[in-house]
mmCIF file of C-alpha atoms in Angstrom:
data_model
loop_
_atom_site.group_PDB
_atom_site.id
_atom_site.type_symbol
_atom_site.label_atom_id
_atom_site.label_comp_id
_atom_site.label_asym_id
_atom_site.label_seq_id
_atom_site.Cartn_x
_atom_site.Cartn_y
_atom_site.Cartn_z
ATOM 1 C CA UNK Z 1 -0.008 -0.007 0.003
ATOM 2 C CA UNK Z 2 1.337 3.429 -0.940
ATOM 3 C CA UNK Z 3 1.988 5.762 2.010
ATOM 4 C CA UNK Z 4 -0.573 8.493 2.577
ATOM 5 C CA UNK Z 5 0.391 11.898 1.154
ATOM 6 C CA UNK Z 6 1.155 14.714 3.603
ATOM 7 C CA UNK Z 7 -1.714 16.896 4.774
ATOM 8 C CA UNK Z 8 0.467 19.913 4.232
ATOM 9 C CA UNK Z 9 4.058 20.508 3.148
ATOM 10 C CA UNK Z 10 6.182 23.401 4.436
ATOM 11 C CA UNK Z 11 9.142 24.001 2.168
ATOM 12 C CA UNK Z 12 12.453 25.336 3.340
ATOM 13 C CA UNK Z 13 12.676 29.108 3.766
ATOM 14 C CA UNK Z 14 16.491 28.960 3.726
ATOM 15 C CA UNK Z 15 17.660 28.540 0.156
ATOM 16 C CA UNK Z 16 15.125 26.201 -1.482
ATOM 17 C CA UNK Z 17 15.158 28.178 -4.735
ATOM 18 C CA UNK Z 18 18.918 28.667 -4.561
ATOM 19 C CA UNK Z 19 19.286 24.904 -4.208
ATOM 20 C CA UNK Z 20 17.333 24.183 -7.377
ATOM 21 C CA UNK Z 21 19.242 26.860 -9.294
ATOM 22 C CA UNK Z 22 22.506 25.356 -8.076
ATOM 23 C CA UNK Z 23 21.442 21.832 -9.057
ATOM 24 C CA UNK Z 24 20.485 22.977 -12.569
ATOM 25 C CA UNK Z 25 23.708 24.920 -12.974
ATOM 26 C CA UNK Z 26 26.006 22.119 -11.797
ATOM 27 C CA UNK Z 27 24.105 19.566 -13.901
ATOM 28 C CA UNK Z 28 24.547 21.675 -17.026
ATOM 29 C CA UNK Z 29 28.236 22.142 -16.309
ATOM 30 C CA UNK Z 30 28.662 18.397 -15.700
ATOM 31 C CA UNK Z 31 26.931 17.584 -18.996
ATOM 32 C CA UNK Z 32 29.112 20.056 -20.840
ATOM 33 C CA UNK Z 33 32.272 18.674 -19.232
ATOM 34 C CA UNK Z 34 31.316 15.106 -20.142
ATOM 35 C CA UNK Z 35 30.522 16.063 -23.745
ATOM 36 C CA UNK Z 36 33.868 17.807 -24.260
ATOM 37 C CA UNK Z 37 36.199 15.145 -22.943
ATOM 38 C CA UNK Z 38 36.110 11.556 -21.722
ATOM 39 C CA UNK Z 39 39.629 11.836 -20.359
ATOM 40 C CA UNK Z 40 40.286 11.060 -16.687
ATOM 41 C CA UNK Z 41 40.603 14.768 -15.715
ATOM 42 C CA UNK Z 42 37.369 15.505 -17.579
ATOM 43 C CA UNK Z 43 35.559 12.668 -15.809
ATOM 44 C CA UNK Z 44 36.954 13.866 -12.470
ATOM 45 C CA UNK Z 45 35.608 17.371 -13.139
ATOM 46 C CA UNK Z 46 32.237 15.930 -14.066
ATOM 47 C CA UNK Z 47 32.135 13.852 -10.877
ATOM 48 C CA UNK Z 48 32.952 16.862 -8.732
ATOM 49 C CA UNK Z 49 30.133 18.826 -10.349
ATOM 50 C CA UNK Z 50 27.695 15.963 -9.729
ATOM 51 C CA UNK Z 51 28.872 15.877 -6.096
ATOM 52 C CA UNK Z 52 28.242 19.633 -5.818
ATOM 53 C CA UNK Z 53 24.720 19.199 -7.205
ATOM 54 C CA UNK Z 54 24.118 16.443 -4.655
ATOM 55 C CA UNK Z 55 25.262 18.736 -1.839
ATOM 56 C CA UNK Z 56 22.820 21.402 -3.011
ATOM 57 C CA UNK Z 57 20.007 18.847 -3.014
ATOM 58 C CA UNK Z 58 20.610 17.375 0.441
ATOM 59 C CA UNK Z 59 21.587 20.700 2.026
ATOM 60 C CA UNK Z 60 19.111 23.163 0.548
ATOM 61 C CA UNK Z 61 16.290 21.373 -1.285
ATOM 62 C CA UNK Z 62 15.535 18.325 0.885
ATOM 63 C CA UNK Z 63 15.152 19.974 4.319
ATOM 64 C CA UNK Z 64 11.439 20.468 4.875
ATOM 65 C CA UNK Z 65 8.587 20.018 7.335
ATOM 66 C CA UNK Z 66 5.715 17.718 6.346
ATOM 67 C CA UNK Z 67 2.460 17.379 8.241
ATOM 68 C CA UNK Z 68 0.773 13.949 8.133
ATOM 69 C CA UNK Z 69 -2.429 12.750 9.701
ATOM 70 C CA UNK Z 70 -0.780 11.247 12.792
ATOM 71 C CA UNK Z 71 2.682 12.849 12.894
ATOM 72 C CA UNK Z 72 4.922 15.700 11.893
ATOM 73 C CA UNK Z 73 7.971 14.794 9.797
ATOM 74 C CA UNK Z 74 11.128 16.908 10.068
ATOM 75 C CA UNK Z 75 13.453 16.287 7.134
ATOM 76 C CA UNK Z 76 17.082 17.326 7.449
ATOM 77 C CA UNK Z 77 19.922 16.637 5.048
ATOM 78 C CA UNK Z 78 20.400 13.012 6.090
ATOM 79 C CA UNK Z 79 17.953 12.349 8.907
ATOM 80 C CA UNK Z 80 14.181 12.066 9.295
ATOM 81 C CA UNK Z 81 12.472 12.745 12.617
ATOM 82 C CA UNK Z 82 8.864 11.606 13.129
ATOM 83 C CA UNK Z 83 7.074 13.526 15.890
ATOM 84 C CA UNK Z 84 3.578 12.379 16.993
ATOM 85 C CA UNK Z 85 1.248 15.343 17.310
ATOM 86 C CA UNK Z 86 0.155 14.574 20.875
ATOM 87 C CA UNK Z 87 3.732 14.700 22.167
ATOM 88 C CA UNK Z 88 4.280 18.298 21.038
ATOM 89 C CA UNK Z 89 4.051 20.686 23.997
ATOM 90 C CA UNK Z 90 5.052 23.855 22.191
ATOM 91 C CA UNK Z 91 5.907 25.219 18.751
ATOM 92 C CA UNK Z 92 7.827 28.399 17.950
ATOM 93 C CA UNK Z 93 9.716 29.794 14.993
ATOM 94 C CA UNK Z 94 12.500 32.031 16.224
ATOM 95 C CA UNK Z 95 15.721 31.878 14.255
ATOM 96 C CA UNK Z 96 14.739 28.256 13.525
ATOM 97 C CA UNK Z 97 11.655 26.099 14.062
ATOM 98 C CA UNK Z 98 11.640 24.686 17.606
ATOM 99 C CA UNK Z 99 9.393 21.898 18.867
ATOM 100 C CA UNK Z 100 9.124 21.279 22.605
ATOM 101 C CA UNK Z 101 8.561 17.574 23.234
ATOM 102 C CA UNK Z 102 8.670 16.840 26.955
ATOM 103 C CA UNK Z 103 12.122 17.848 28.185
ATOM 104 C CA UNK Z 104 13.522 17.750 24.672
ATOM 105 C CA UNK Z 105 13.729 20.554 22.133
ATOM 106 C CA UNK Z 106 13.780 19.513 18.473
ATOM 107 C CA UNK Z 107 15.089 22.092 16.035
ATOM 108 C CA UNK Z 108 15.160 22.397 12.253
ATOM 109 C CA UNK Z 109 16.498 25.169 10.044
ATOM 110 C CA UNK Z 110 14.068 24.201 7.292
ATOM 111 C CA UNK Z 111 11.760 26.957 8.526
ATOM 112 C CA UNK Z 112 13.594 29.964 9.899
ATOM 113 C CA UNK Z 113 13.094 33.625 10.590
ATOM 114 C CA UNK Z 114 15.466 36.485 9.919
ATOM 115 C CA UNK Z 115 17.035 37.970 13.033
ATOM 116 C CA UNK Z 116 15.820 41.464 12.254
ATOM 117 C CA UNK Z 117 12.179 40.270 12.252
ATOM 118 C CA UNK Z 118 12.588 39.306 15.920
ATOM 119 C CA UNK Z 119 13.548 42.856 16.932
ATOM 120 C CA UNK Z 120 10.851 45.153 18.371
ATOM 121 C CA UNK Z 121 8.882 46.556 15.451
ATOM 122 C CA UNK Z 122 10.537 44.105 13.053
ATOM 123 C CA UNK Z 123 7.416 42.165 12.172
ATOM 124 C CA UNK Z 124 7.878 39.390 14.713
ATOM 125 C CA UNK Z 125 5.267 37.482 16.641
ATOM 126 C CA UNK Z 126 4.606 40.460 18.859
ATOM 127 C CA UNK Z 127 3.272 42.528 15.968
ATOM 128 C CA UNK Z 128 -0.271 43.604 15.288
ATOM 129 C CA UNK Z 129 -2.793 40.819 15.774
ATOM 130 C CA UNK Z 130 -5.254 41.964 13.067
ATOM 131 C CA UNK Z 131 -2.440 42.514 10.598
ATOM 132 C CA UNK Z 132 -1.000 39.031 11.264
ATOM 133 C CA UNK Z 133 -4.462 37.532 11.007
ATOM 134 C CA UNK Z 134 -4.894 39.025 7.578
ATOM 135 C CA UNK Z 135 -1.517 37.685 6.489
ATOM 136 C CA UNK Z 136 -2.379 34.200 7.751
ATOM 137 C CA UNK Z 137 -5.707 34.316 5.923
ATOM 138 C CA UNK Z 138 -4.000 35.241 2.651
ATOM 139 C CA UNK Z 139 -1.319 32.573 3.121
ATOM 140 C CA UNK Z 140 -3.978 29.983 3.915
ATOM 141 C CA UNK Z 141 -5.526 30.593 0.531
ATOM 142 C CA UNK Z 142 -2.145 29.786 -1.037
ATOM 143 C CA UNK Z 143 -1.793 26.411 0.725
ATOM 144 C CA UNK Z 144 -0.784 23.729 0.044
ATOM 145 C CA UNK Z 145 1.677 24.801 -2.668
ATOM 146 C CA UNK Z 146 2.776 27.842 -0.661
ATOM 147 C CA UNK Z 147 3.432 30.244 -3.517
ATOM 148 C CA UNK Z 148 4.125 32.850 -0.820
ATOM 149 C CA UNK Z 149 6.966 30.915 0.838
ATOM 150 C CA UNK Z 150 9.206 34.005 0.481
ATOM 151 C CA UNK Z 151 6.685 36.266 2.213
ATOM 152 C CA UNK Z 152 8.319 37.809 5.336
ATOM 153 C CA UNK Z 153 5.403 36.615 7.477
ATOM 154 C CA UNK Z 154 5.553 33.026 6.184
ATOM 155 C CA UNK Z 155 7.432 31.649 9.236
ATOM 156 C CA UNK Z 156 4.670 33.044 11.462
ATOM 157 C CA UNK Z 157 2.075 31.321 9.299
ATOM 158 C CA UNK Z 158 3.979 28.017 9.677
ATOM 159 C CA UNK Z 159 4.099 28.415 13.456
ATOM 160 C CA UNK Z 160 0.384 29.128 13.740
ATOM 161 C CA UNK Z 161 -0.589 26.424 11.244
ATOM 162 C CA UNK Z 162 1.470 23.770 13.058
ATOM 163 C CA UNK Z 163 -0.097 24.726 16.388
ATOM 164 C CA UNK Z 164 -3.508 24.328 14.785
ATOM 165 C CA UNK Z 165 -2.653 20.918 13.341
ATOM 166 C CA UNK Z 166 -1.147 19.718 16.624
ATOM 167 C CA UNK Z 167 -4.366 20.618 18.417
ATOM 168 C CA UNK Z 168 -6.622 19.084 15.778
ATOM 169 C CA UNK Z 169 -4.713 15.814 15.318
ATOM 170 C CA UNK Z 170 -3.473 14.985 18.815
ATOM 171 C CA UNK Z 171 -5.896 12.116 19.278
ATOM 172 C CA UNK Z 172 -5.125 10.647 15.864
ATOM 173 C CA UNK Z 173 -1.441 10.290 16.751
ATOM 174 C CA UNK Z 174 -1.747 8.407 20.049
ATOM 175 C CA UNK Z 175 -0.914 5.099 18.379
ATOM 176 C CA UNK Z 176 2.618 6.465 18.027
ATOM 177 C CA UNK Z 177 4.234 6.322 21.470
ATOM 178 C CA UNK Z 178 7.512 8.174 20.875
ATOM 179 C CA UNK Z 179 9.639 10.345 18.606
ATOM 180 C CA UNK Z 180 11.404 8.221 15.961
ATOM 181 C CA UNK Z 181 14.631 9.115 14.200
ATOM 182 C CA UNK Z 182 16.081 7.377 11.170
ATOM 183 C CA UNK Z 183 18.654 7.849 8.458
ATOM 184 C CA UNK Z 184 17.237 8.922 5.102
ATOM 185 C CA UNK Z 185 18.610 6.175 2.870
ATOM 186 C CA UNK Z 186 18.373 7.811 -0.551
ATOM 187 C CA UNK Z 187 20.161 11.118 0.223
ATOM 188 C CA UNK Z 188 22.716 9.382 2.444
ATOM 189 C CA UNK Z 189 23.510 6.846 -0.278
ATOM 190 C CA UNK Z 190 23.570 9.483 -3.029
ATOM 191 C CA UNK Z 191 26.009 11.625 -1.043
ATOM 192 C CA UNK Z 192 28.216 8.697 -0.116
ATOM 193 C CA UNK Z 193 28.411 7.397 -3.704
ATOM 194 C CA UNK Z 194 29.004 10.805 -5.290
ATOM 195 C CA UNK Z 195 31.674 11.631 -2.692
ATOM 196 C CA UNK Z 196 33.465 8.323 -3.201
ATOM 197 C CA UNK Z 197 33.383 8.542 -6.999
ATOM 198 C CA UNK Z 198 34.566 12.172 -7.018
ATOM 199 C CA UNK Z 199 37.371 11.469 -4.545
ATOM 200 C CA UNK Z 200 38.498 8.363 -6.421
ATOM 201 C CA UNK Z 201 38.610 10.072 -9.819
ATOM 202 C CA UNK Z 202 40.352 13.149 -8.427
ATOM 203 C CA UNK Z 203 42.938 10.931 -6.763
ATOM 204 C CA UNK Z 204 43.503 8.917 -9.955
ATOM 205 C CA UNK Z 205 43.798 12.079 -12.048
ATOM 206 C CA UNK Z 206 46.328 13.534 -9.599
ATOM 207 C CA UNK Z 207 48.443 10.352 -9.748
ATOM 208 C CA UNK Z 208 48.517 10.378 -13.539
ATOM 209 C CA UNK Z 209 49.247 14.105 -13.903
#
């Protein structure tokens, strides 16, 4: 049976677009390098460019926060953390998203807030209630594709939306007794393979030069 899709997906606010631009750029450079020369130095250059594209993917594109029916999934570069809704005691987006789970604080930079927005008058959580309410209403219309992910109030929307989901879905998550952490196999394997191939080809090219 295919896994259920997320109820809502919160993309990274810290370089998601830059990551995709970087992947496209490195991929084009790798294709050009491979088409020009199949020599060992050329292949080494191509492998390094593929490695760089992989770094952009795991570091900037993959990190995200996904809301499911019975848990919240925090994706980092190489790790996945599953947090049952009923275990979440508090949610706040300061410089990064922070979840209070018992005595533990889980953090992810996938959703972050600029430091200046936390200053008095900087548009932080202490700003005007009606103004924030209007922003949240407009952002809610944009869900789930979040076309307004670059909006300065987007982190506040994520904070409020996650609090709402945690309240609504606490009972549905009680079959999950604890936070679960696991390695993300695909990005970990992709990074390990690309690093090994790039290092091996660079080493071979250096020996033959």
